[in-house]
Coordinates of C-alpha atoms in Angstrom, one line a residue:
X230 CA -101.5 15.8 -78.3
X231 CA -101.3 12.4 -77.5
X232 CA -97.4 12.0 -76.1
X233 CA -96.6 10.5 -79.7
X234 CA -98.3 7.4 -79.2
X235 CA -100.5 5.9 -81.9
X236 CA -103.5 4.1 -81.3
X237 CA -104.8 2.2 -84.3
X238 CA -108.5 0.5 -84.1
X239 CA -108.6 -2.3 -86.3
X240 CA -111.8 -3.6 -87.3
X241 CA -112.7 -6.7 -89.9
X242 CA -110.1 -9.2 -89.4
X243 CA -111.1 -12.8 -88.5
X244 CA -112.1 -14.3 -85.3
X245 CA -109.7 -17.2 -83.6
X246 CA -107.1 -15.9 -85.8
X247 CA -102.8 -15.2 -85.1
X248 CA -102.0 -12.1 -86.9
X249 CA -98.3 -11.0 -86.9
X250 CA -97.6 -6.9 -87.2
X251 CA -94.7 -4.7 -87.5
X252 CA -94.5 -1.1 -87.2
X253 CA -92.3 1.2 -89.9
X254 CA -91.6 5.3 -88.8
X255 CA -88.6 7.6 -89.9
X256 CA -86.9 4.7 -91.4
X257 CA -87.2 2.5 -88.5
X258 CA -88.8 -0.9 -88.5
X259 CA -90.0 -2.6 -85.0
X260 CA -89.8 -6.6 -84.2
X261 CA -92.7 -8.1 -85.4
X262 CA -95.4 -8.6 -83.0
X263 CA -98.2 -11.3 -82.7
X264 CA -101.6 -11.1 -81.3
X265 CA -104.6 -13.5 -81.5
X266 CA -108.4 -12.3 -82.4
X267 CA -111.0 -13.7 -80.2
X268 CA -113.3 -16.1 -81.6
X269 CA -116.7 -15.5 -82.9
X270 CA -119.5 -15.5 -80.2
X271 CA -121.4 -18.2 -82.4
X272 CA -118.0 -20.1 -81.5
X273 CA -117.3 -23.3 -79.6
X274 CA -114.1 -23.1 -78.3
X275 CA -112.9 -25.7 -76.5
X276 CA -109.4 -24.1 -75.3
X277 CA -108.9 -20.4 -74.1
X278 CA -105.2 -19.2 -72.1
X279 CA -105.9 -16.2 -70.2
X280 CA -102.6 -14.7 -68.2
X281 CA -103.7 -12.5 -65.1
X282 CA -101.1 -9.6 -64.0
X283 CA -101.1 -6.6 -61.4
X284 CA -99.1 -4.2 -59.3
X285 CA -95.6 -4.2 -61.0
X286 CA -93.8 -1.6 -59.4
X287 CA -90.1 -0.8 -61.3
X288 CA -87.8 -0.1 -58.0
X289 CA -89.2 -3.4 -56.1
X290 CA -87.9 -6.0 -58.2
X291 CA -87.3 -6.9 -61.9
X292 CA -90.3 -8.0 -64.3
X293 CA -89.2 -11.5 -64.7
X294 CA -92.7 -13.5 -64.2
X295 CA -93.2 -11.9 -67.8
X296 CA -90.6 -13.6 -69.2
X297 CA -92.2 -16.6 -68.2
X298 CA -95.5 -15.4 -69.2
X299 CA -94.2 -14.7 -73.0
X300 CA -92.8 -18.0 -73.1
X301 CA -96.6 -19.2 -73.0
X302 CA -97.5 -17.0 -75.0
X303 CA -101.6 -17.1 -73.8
X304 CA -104.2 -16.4 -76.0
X305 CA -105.2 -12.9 -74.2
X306 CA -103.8 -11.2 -71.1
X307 CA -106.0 -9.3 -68.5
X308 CA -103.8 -6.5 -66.6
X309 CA -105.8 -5.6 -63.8
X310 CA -104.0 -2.5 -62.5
X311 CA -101.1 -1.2 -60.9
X312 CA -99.3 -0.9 -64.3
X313 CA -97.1 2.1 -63.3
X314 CA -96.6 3.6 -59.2
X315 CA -96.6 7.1 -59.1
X316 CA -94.2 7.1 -56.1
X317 CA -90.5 7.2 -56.9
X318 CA -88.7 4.2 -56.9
X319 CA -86.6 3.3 -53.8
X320 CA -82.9 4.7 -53.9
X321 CA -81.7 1.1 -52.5
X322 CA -84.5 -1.3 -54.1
X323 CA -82.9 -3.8 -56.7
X324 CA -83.0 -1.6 -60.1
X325 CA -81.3 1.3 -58.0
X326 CA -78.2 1.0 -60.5
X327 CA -80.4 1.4 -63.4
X328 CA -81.0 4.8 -65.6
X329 CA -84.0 6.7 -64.9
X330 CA -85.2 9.8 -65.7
X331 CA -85.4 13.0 -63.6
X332 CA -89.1 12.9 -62.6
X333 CA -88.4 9.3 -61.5
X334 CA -86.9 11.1 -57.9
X335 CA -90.3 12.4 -57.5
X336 CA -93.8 11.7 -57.2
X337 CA -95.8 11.6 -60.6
X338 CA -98.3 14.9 -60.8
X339 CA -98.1 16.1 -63.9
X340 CA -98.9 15.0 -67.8
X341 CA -94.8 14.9 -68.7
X342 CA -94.3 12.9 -64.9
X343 CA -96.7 10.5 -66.1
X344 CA -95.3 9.9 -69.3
X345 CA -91.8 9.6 -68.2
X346 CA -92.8 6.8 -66.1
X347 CA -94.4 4.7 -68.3
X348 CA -91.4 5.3 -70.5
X349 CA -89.1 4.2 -67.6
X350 CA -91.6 0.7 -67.3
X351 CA -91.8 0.2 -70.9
X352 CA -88.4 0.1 -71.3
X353 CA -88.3 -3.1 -69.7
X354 CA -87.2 -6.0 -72.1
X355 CA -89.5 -8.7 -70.0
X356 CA -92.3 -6.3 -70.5
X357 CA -91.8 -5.8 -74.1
X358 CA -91.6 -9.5 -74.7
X359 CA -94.9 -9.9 -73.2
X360 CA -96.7 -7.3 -75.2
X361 CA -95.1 -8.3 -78.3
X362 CA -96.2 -12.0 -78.2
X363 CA -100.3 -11.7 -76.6
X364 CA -103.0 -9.1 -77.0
X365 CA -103.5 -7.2 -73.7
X366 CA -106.4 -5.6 -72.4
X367 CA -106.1 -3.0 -69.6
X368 CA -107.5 -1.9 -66.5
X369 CA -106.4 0.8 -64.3
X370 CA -106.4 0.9 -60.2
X371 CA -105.2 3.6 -58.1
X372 CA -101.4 3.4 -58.5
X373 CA -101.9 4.9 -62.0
X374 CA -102.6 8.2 -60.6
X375 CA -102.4 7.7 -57.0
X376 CA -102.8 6.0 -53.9
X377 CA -106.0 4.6 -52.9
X378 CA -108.1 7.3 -54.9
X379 CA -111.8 7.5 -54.7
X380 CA -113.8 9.0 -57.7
X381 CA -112.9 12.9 -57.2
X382 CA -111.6 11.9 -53.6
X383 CA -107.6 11.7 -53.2
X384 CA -106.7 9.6 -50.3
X385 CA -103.6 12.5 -49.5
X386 CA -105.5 15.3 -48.7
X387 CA -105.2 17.2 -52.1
X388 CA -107.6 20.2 -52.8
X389 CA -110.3 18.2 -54.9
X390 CA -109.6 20.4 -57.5
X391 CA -106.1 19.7 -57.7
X392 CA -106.8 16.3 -57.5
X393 CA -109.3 16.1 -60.5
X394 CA -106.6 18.0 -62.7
X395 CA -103.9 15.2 -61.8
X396 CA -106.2 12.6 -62.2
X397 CA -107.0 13.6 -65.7
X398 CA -103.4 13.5 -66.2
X399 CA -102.8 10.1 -65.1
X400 CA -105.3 8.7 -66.7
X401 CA -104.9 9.9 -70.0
X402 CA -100.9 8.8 -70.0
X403 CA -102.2 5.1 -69.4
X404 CA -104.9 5.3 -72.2
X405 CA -101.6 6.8 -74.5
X406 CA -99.1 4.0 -73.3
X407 CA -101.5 1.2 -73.2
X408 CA -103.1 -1.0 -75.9
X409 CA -106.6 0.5 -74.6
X410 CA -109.1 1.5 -77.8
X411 CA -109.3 5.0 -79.1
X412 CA -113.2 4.7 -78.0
X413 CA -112.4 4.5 -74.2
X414 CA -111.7 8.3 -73.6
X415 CA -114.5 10.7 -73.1
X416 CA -114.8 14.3 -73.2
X417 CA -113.1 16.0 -69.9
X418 CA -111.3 14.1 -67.4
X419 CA -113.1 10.9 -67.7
X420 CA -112.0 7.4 -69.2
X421 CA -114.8 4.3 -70.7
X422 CA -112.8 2.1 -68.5
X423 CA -115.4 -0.9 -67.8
X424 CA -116.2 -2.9 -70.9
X425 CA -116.9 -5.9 -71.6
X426 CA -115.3 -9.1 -74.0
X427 CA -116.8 -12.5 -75.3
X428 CA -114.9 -16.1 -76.4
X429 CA -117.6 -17.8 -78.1
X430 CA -120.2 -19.5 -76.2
X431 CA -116.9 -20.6 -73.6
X432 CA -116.3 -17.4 -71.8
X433 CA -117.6 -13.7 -71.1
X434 CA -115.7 -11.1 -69.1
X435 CA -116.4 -8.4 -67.6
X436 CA -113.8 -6.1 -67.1
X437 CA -114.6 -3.3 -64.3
X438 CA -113.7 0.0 -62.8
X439 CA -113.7 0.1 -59.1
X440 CA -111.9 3.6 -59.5
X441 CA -113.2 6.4 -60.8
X442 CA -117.2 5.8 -59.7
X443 CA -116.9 4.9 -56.3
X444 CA -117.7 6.1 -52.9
X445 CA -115.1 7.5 -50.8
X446 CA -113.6 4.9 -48.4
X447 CA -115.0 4.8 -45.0
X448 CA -113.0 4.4 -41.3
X449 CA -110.2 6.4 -42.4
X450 CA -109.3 3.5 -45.0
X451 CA -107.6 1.5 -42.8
X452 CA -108.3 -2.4 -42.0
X453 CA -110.9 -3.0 -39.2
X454 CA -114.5 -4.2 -38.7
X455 CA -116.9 -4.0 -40.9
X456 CA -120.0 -1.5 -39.3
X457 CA -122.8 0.9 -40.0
X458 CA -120.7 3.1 -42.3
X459 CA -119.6 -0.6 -44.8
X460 CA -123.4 -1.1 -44.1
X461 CA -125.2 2.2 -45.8
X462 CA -126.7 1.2 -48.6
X463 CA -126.4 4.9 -50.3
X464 CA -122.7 4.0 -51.2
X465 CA -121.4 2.4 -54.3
X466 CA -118.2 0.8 -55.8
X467 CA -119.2 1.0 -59.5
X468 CA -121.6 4.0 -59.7
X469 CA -125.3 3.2 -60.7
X470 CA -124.9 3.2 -64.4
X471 CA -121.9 0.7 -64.2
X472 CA -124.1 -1.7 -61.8
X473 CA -126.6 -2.2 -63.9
X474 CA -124.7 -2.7 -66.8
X475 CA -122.7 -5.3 -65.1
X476 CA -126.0 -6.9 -64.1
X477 CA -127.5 -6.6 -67.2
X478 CA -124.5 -8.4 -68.7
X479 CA -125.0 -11.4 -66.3
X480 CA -128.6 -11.6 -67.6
X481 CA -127.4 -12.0 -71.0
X482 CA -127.3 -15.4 -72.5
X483 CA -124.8 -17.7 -70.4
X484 CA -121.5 -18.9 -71.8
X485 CA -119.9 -22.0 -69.9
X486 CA -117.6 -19.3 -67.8
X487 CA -118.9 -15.6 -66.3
X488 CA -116.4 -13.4 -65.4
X489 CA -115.8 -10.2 -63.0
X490 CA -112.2 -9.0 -63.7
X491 CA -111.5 -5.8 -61.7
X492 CA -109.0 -4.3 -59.5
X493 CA -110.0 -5.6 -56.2
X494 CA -111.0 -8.6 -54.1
X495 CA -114.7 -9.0 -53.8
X496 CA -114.2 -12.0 -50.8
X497 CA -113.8 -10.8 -47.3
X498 CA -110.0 -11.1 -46.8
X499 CA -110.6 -10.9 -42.9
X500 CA -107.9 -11.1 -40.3
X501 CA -107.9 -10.9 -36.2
X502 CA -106.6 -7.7 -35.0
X503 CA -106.7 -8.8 -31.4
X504 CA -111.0 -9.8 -30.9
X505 CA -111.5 -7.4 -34.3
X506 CA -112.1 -9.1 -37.7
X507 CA -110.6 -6.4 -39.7
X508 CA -111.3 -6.1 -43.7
X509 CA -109.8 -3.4 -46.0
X510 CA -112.4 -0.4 -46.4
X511 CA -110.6 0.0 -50.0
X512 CA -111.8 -3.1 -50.9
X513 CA -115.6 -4.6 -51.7
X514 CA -115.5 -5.5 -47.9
X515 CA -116.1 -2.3 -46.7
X516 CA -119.0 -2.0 -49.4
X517 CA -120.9 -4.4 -48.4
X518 CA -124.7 -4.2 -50.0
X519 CA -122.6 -2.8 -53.3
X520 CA -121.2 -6.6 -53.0
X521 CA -124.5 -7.9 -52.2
X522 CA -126.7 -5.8 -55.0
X523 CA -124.0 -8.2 -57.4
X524 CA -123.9 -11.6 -56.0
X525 CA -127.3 -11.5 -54.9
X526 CA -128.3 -10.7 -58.9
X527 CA -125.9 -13.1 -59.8
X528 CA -127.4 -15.7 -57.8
X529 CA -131.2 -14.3 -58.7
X530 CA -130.3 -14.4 -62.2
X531 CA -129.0 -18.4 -61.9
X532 CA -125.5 -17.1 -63.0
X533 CA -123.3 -20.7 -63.3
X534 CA -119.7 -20.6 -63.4
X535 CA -119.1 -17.1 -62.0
X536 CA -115.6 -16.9 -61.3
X537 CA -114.1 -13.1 -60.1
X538 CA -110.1 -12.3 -61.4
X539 CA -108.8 -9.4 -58.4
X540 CA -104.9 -8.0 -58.1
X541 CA -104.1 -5.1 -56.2
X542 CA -103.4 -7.6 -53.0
X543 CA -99.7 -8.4 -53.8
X544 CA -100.9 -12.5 -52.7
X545 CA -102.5 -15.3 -54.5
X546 CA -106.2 -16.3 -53.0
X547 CA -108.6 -18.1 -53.5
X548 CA -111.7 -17.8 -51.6
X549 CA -115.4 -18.3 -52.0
X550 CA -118.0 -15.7 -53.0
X551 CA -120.6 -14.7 -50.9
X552 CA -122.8 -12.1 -50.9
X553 CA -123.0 -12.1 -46.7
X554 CA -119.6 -13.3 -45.0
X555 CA -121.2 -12.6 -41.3
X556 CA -124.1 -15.5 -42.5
X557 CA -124.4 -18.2 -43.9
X558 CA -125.4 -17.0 -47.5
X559 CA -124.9 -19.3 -50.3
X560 CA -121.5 -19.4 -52.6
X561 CA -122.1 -18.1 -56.0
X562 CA -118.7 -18.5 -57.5
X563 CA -115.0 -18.4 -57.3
X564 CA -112.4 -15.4 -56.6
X565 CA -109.1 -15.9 -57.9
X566 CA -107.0 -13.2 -56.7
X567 CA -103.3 -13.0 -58.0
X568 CA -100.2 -11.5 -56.5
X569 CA -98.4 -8.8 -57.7
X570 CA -95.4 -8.8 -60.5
X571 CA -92.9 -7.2 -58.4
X572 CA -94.7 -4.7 -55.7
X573 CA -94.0 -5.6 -52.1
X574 CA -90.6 -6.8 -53.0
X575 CA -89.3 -11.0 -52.4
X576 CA -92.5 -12.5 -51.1
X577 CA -92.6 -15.9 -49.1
X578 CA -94.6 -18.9 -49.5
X579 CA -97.0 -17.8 -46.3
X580 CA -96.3 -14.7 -44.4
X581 CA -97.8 -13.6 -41.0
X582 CA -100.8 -11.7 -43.2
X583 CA -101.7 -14.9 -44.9
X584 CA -101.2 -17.4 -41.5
X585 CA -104.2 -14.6 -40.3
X586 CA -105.9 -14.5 -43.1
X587 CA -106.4 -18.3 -43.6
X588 CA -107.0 -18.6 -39.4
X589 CA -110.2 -15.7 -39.8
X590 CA -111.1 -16.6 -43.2
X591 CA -113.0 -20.0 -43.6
X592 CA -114.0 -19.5 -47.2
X593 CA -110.6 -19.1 -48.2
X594 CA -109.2 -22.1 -50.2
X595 CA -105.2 -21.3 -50.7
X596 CA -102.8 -18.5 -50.1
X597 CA -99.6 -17.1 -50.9
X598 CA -97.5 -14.7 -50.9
X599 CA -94.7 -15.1 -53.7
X600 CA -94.7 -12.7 -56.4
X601 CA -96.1 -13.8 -59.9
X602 CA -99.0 -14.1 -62.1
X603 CA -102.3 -16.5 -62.6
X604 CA -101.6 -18.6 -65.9
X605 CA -105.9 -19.5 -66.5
X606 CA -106.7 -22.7 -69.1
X607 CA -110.4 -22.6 -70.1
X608 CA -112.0 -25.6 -70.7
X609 CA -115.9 -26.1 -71.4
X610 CA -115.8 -28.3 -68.6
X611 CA -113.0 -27.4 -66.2
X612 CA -111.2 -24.1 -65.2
X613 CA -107.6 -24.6 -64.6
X614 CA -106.2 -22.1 -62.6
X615 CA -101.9 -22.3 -62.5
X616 CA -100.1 -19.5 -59.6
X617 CA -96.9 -19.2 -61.3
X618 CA -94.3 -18.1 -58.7
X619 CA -90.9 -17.1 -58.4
X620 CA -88.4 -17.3 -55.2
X621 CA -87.2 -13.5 -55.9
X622 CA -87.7 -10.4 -58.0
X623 CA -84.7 -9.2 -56.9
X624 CA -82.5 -11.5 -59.7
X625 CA -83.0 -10.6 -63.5
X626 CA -82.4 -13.9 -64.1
X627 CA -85.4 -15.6 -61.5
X628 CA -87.4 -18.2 -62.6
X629 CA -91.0 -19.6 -62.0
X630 CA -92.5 -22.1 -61.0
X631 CA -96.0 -23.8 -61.1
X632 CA -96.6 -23.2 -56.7
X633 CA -100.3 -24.8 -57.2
X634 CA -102.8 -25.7 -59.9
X635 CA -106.7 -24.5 -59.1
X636 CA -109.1 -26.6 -60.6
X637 CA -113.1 -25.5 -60.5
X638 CA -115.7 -27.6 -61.9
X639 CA -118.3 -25.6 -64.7
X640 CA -121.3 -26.7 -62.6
X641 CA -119.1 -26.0 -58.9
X642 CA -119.6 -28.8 -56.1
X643 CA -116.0 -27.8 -55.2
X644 CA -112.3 -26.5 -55.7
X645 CA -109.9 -28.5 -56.3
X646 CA -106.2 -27.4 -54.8
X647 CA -103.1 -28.9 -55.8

């Protein structure tokens, strides 16, 4: 019933503790494993590593940032989608010598499609290395099922109900494969994907789903200006009961650090089309009083040290959040938004999409577009941000780099870029 995984949910063991585990089954034993427990919320932490990763897809490049992320071993890592791709892998991309299975020449539909897949990513040693030295905790975006998908909306044009089926499908393979609590799956089709997780009195986050409660995208999901449709304030990107409990969770008391981590950029990552200032519809951009509803309680609620975690982009940004990017509304926070693992292939240090983005985008502080992940020191007093970069996915044996260090001040007058 559940693809031969195990999930075990352990409960009683201490806070701000290393634990070390091994698994035995049919006379096999595994390496041994560590993890960290978080500390109690009563807890005054004054040091927290948080790793941020997204959008590592298998036939664009090998998983070597996570080499580099074992090797600092952070206290928790927050995967923020784009785990698997249902799509095949390219026949020419850098892995194309490398064994796969069958279902890997085709797109991922069905339960036994999904679970080969994660299979053929699991396999990875970089990957294992990662999960076998930090706790992970797991988010899903689209790639997990499908492209761009909308609540009960595909983005392809599948019947609805064929959709809802595959979805289910998906979904249920990442809860199996993924070290995601036994408590997160519901009756029917549906997974408890937004939750939330507390450090002491240093850090709260709270981890969404921009997924599987959303509106439909508007403006045939493609980039372009933001109108009367991104306007309507009848359409959501969490779903009511998911709003309100994100809003209720910035009401409760504050901790030094209060975080959004979720799939997608909440900052208008605008670019000139010709005269157009064009936004992703997929994003919060083309959701605009959804955006507002939470920045605008943020603000009302005197929310200090909001700082949102995004993926799903395939570049490191950091921009300013706003609840109104056509005025002059007041910044709330910081969005750190971190590039992909391996999707989109060798990236460069600035591409054409970031010169654009930086030339119609005031409020955004850096960008690049190297492949990676965000390496996050929390400090009571100081948020260090490090983009850890590599030249190419396309060698096993790539390393990373430190490309810039992000340092935001608890009470923000400003960001600091080096």
């Amino acid at each position: 019933d559940g693809g031969h995984s195990v999930h075990i949910d352990l409960r009683g063991l201490q806070p701000s503790t290393e634990y070390f585990y091994r698994f035995r089954a049919l006379g096999d034993i595994s390496v041994i494993g560590r993890t960290r427990t978080a500390p109690a919320a009563s807890a005054q932490p004054r040091l927290l590593t948080v790793a941020v990763a997204s959008c590592q897809n298998w036939g664009e490049g090998y998983f070597v940032a996570y080499r580099d992320l074992a090797a600092h071993a952070p206290d928790v890592v927050f995967h923020l989608g784009d785990y698997i791709y249902e799509t095949p892998p390219p026949a020419r991309g850098p892995r194309r010598g490398d064994p796969r299975p069958r279902s890997a020449f085709r797109a991922a539909t069905s339960i036994d499609d999904y679970r080969d897949r994660y299979a053929l990513y699991r396999a990875d040693a970089d990957l294992q290395e990662a999960h076998r030295v930090s706790p992970f905790i797991m988010g899903f975006d689209d790639h997990e099922v499908a492209d761009n998908w909308a609540g009960d909306v595909p983005a392809d044009g599948t019947a609805m109900r064929d959709f809802v089926i595959r979805r289910a499908a998906g979904l249920r393979a990442w809860w199996e494969n993924t070290p995601t609590r036994i408590s997160a799956r519901r009756p029917g089709v549906d997974m408890r994907a937004y939750r939330r997780f507390t450090f002491g009195d240093l850090a709260q986050f709270h981890l969404l789903d921009t997924r599987s409660h959303r509106s439909d995208q508007v403006n045939g999901d493609r980039d372009t200006a933001q109108d009367a449709r991104t306007a309507d304030p009848t359409r959501t990107m969490l779903g009511s009961a998911q709003e309100q409990w994100l809003l209720d969770g910035l009401a409760q008391p504050r901790r030094r650090w209060n975080v959004i981590a979720q799939q997608l950029p909440m900052a208008d990552l605008a670019r000139l089309d010709g005269t157009t200032r064009a936004v992703s519809m997929d994003g919060w951009s083309g959701y605009e009083p959804a955006r507002t509803r939470i920045l605008d309680g943020a603000h009302r609620r005197d929310v200090t040290g909001l700082v949102s975690l995004a993926g799903d982009i395939h570049r490191n940004v950091v921009a300013d959040l706003r609840s109104d990017y056509r005025t002059e509304s007041p910044v709330v926070g910081v969005e750190l938004a971190g590039t992909s693992i391996s999707s989109g292939g060798d990236g460069e240090d600035s591409d054409d999409n970031d010169r654009r983005l930086k030339a119609a985008s005031p409020h955004v502080r850096f960008g690049n577009a190297q492949r990676g992940y965000l390496l996050n020191r929390v400090r009571p007093d100081r948020w260090e941000c490090e983009m850890r970069v590599t030249d190419t996915v396309a060698d096993p044996g790539a390393r990373l780099y430190r490309r810039a260090l992000i340092t935001i001040p608890t009470r923000r007058s400003d960001v600091d870029v080096v």
